[in-house]
Tab-separated table of C-alpha atoms in Angstrom:
chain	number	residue	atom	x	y	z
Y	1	UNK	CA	27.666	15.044	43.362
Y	2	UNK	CA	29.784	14.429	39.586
Y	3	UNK	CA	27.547	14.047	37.197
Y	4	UNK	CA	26.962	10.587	35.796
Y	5	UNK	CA	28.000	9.280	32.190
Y	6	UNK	CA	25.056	9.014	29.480
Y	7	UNK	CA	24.046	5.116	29.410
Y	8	UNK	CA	25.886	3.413	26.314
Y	9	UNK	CA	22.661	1.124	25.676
Y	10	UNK	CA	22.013	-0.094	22.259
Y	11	UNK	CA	18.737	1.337	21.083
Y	12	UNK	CA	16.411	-1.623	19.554
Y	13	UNK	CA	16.167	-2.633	16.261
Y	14	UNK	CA	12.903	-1.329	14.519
Y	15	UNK	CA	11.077	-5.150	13.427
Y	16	UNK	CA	8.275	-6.309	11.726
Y	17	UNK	CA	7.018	-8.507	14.094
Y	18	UNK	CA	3.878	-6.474	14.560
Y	19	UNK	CA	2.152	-7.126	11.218
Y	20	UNK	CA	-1.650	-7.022	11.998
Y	21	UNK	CA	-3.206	-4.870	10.064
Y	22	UNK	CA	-5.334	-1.670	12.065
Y	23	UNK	CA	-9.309	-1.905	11.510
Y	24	UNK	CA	-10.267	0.518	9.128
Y	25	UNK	CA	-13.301	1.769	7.690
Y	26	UNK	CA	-14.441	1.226	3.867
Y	27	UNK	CA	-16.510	4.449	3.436
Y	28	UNK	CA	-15.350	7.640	2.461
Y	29	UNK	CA	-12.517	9.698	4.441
Y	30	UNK	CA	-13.566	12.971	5.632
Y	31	UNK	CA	-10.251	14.363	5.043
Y	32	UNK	CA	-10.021	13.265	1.133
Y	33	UNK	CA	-13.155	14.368	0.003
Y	34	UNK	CA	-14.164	12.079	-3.421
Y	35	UNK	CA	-11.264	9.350	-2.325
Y	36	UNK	CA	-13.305	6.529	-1.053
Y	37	UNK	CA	-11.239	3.311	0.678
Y	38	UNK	CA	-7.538	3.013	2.770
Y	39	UNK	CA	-4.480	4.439	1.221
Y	40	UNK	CA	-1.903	1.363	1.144
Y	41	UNK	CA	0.088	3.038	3.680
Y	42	UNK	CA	-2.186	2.273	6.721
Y	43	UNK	CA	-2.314	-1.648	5.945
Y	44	UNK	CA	0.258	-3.664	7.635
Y	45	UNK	CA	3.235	-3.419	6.319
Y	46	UNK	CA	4.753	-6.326	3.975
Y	47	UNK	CA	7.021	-8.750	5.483
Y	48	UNK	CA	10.255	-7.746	3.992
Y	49	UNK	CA	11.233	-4.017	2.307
Y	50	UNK	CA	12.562	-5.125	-0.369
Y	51	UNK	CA	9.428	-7.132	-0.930
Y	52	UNK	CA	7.318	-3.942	-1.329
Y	53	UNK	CA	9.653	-2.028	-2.573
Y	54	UNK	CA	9.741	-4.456	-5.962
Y	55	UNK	CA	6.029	-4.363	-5.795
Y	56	UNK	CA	5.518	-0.778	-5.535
Y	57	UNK	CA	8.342	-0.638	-8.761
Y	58	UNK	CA	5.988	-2.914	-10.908
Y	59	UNK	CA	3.009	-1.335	-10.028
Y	60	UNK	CA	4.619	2.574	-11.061
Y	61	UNK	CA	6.266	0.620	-14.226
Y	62	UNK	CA	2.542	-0.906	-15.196
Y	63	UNK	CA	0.372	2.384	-14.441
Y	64	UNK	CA	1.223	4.593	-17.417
Y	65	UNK	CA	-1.298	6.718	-17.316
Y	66	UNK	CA	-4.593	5.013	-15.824
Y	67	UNK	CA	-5.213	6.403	-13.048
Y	68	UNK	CA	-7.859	3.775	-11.399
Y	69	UNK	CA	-8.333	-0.477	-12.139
Y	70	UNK	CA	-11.205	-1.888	-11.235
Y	71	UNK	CA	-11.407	-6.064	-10.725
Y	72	UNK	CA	-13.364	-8.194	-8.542
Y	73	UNK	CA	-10.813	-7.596	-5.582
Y	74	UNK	CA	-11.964	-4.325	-5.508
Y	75	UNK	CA	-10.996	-0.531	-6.973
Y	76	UNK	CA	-7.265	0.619	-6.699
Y	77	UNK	CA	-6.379	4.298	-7.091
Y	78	UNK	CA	-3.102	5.376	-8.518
Y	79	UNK	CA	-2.920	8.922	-6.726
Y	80	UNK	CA	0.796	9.501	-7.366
Y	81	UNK	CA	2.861	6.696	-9.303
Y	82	UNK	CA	5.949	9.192	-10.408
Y	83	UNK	CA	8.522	8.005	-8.644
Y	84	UNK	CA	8.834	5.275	-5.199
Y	85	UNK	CA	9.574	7.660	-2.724
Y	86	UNK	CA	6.144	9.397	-3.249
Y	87	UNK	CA	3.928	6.344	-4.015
Y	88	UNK	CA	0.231	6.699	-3.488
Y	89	UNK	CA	-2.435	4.265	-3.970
Y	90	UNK	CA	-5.702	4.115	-2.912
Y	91	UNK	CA	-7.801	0.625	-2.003
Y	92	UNK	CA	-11.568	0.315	-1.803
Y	93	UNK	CA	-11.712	-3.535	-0.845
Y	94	UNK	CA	-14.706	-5.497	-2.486
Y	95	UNK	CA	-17.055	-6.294	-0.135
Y	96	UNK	CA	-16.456	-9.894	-0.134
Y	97	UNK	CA	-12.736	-9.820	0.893
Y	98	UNK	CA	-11.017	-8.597	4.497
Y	99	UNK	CA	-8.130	-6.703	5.288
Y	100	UNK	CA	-5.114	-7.522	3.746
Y	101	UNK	CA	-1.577	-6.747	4.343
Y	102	UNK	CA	0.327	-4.305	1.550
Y	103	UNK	CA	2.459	-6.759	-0.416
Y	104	UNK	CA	-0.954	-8.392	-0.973
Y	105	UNK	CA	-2.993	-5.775	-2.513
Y	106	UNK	CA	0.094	-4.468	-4.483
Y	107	UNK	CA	-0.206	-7.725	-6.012
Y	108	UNK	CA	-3.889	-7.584	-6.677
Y	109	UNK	CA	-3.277	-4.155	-8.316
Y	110	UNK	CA	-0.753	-5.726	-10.299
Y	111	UNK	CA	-2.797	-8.579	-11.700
Y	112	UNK	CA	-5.268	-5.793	-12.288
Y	113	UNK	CA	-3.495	-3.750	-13.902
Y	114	UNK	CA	-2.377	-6.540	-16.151
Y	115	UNK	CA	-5.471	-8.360	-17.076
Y	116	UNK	CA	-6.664	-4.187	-18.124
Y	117	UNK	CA	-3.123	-4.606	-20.432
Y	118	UNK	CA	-4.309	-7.886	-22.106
Y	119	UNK	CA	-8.353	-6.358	-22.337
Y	120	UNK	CA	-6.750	-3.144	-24.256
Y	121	UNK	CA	-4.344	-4.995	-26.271
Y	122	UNK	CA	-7.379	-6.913	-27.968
């Protein structure tokens, strides 16, 4: 029997058509002792790239050197804000507010980060 010629299929495009965000718990992770909250990485991902991409670029541009912003969308962690490729930032969610995709707490650490800005600036 001659053996038969690999199939020539076209593998699938990765998509973003699965966007719901996985359940998560708010407490503490076992496995980051003193971290409380999700790191942005396990919320559903933002529509477009690019879109996070320019968020994630404002957010390392407006950090400086704080490395936590507290508002009343809840506590954001800036664990590693060097450079894009090694972004990390944790969320704690207030209470009052559900899971949200990343674009949308990238934004929320944004305005938080900014209304800190205008508070120090005073």
């Amino acid at each position: 029997r001659a053996p038969t010629a690999p199939s020539r299929a076209v593998p699938a495009l990765a998509t973003r058509t699965g966007r719901e965000a996985p359940v998560v718990e708010t407490g503490s992770h076992e496995d980051r002792p003193g971290l409380a909250g999700v790191p942005l990485g396990d919320l559903a991902a933002c529509v477009t790239d690019r879109e996070e991409d320019r968020l994630k670029q404002a957010v390392v541009a407006a950090v400086k050197a704080q490395g936590e912003c507290v508002s009343s969308k809840g506590t954001y962690r800036f664990v590693e804000t060097k450079n894009l490729n090694a972004f990390l930032m944790w969320i704690e969610r207030a209470p009052s507010r559900g899971v949200e995709d990343r674009c949308t707490e990238l934004r929320y650490a944004l305005e938080c980060l900014e209304s800190a800005g205008r508070r120090a600036a005073r």
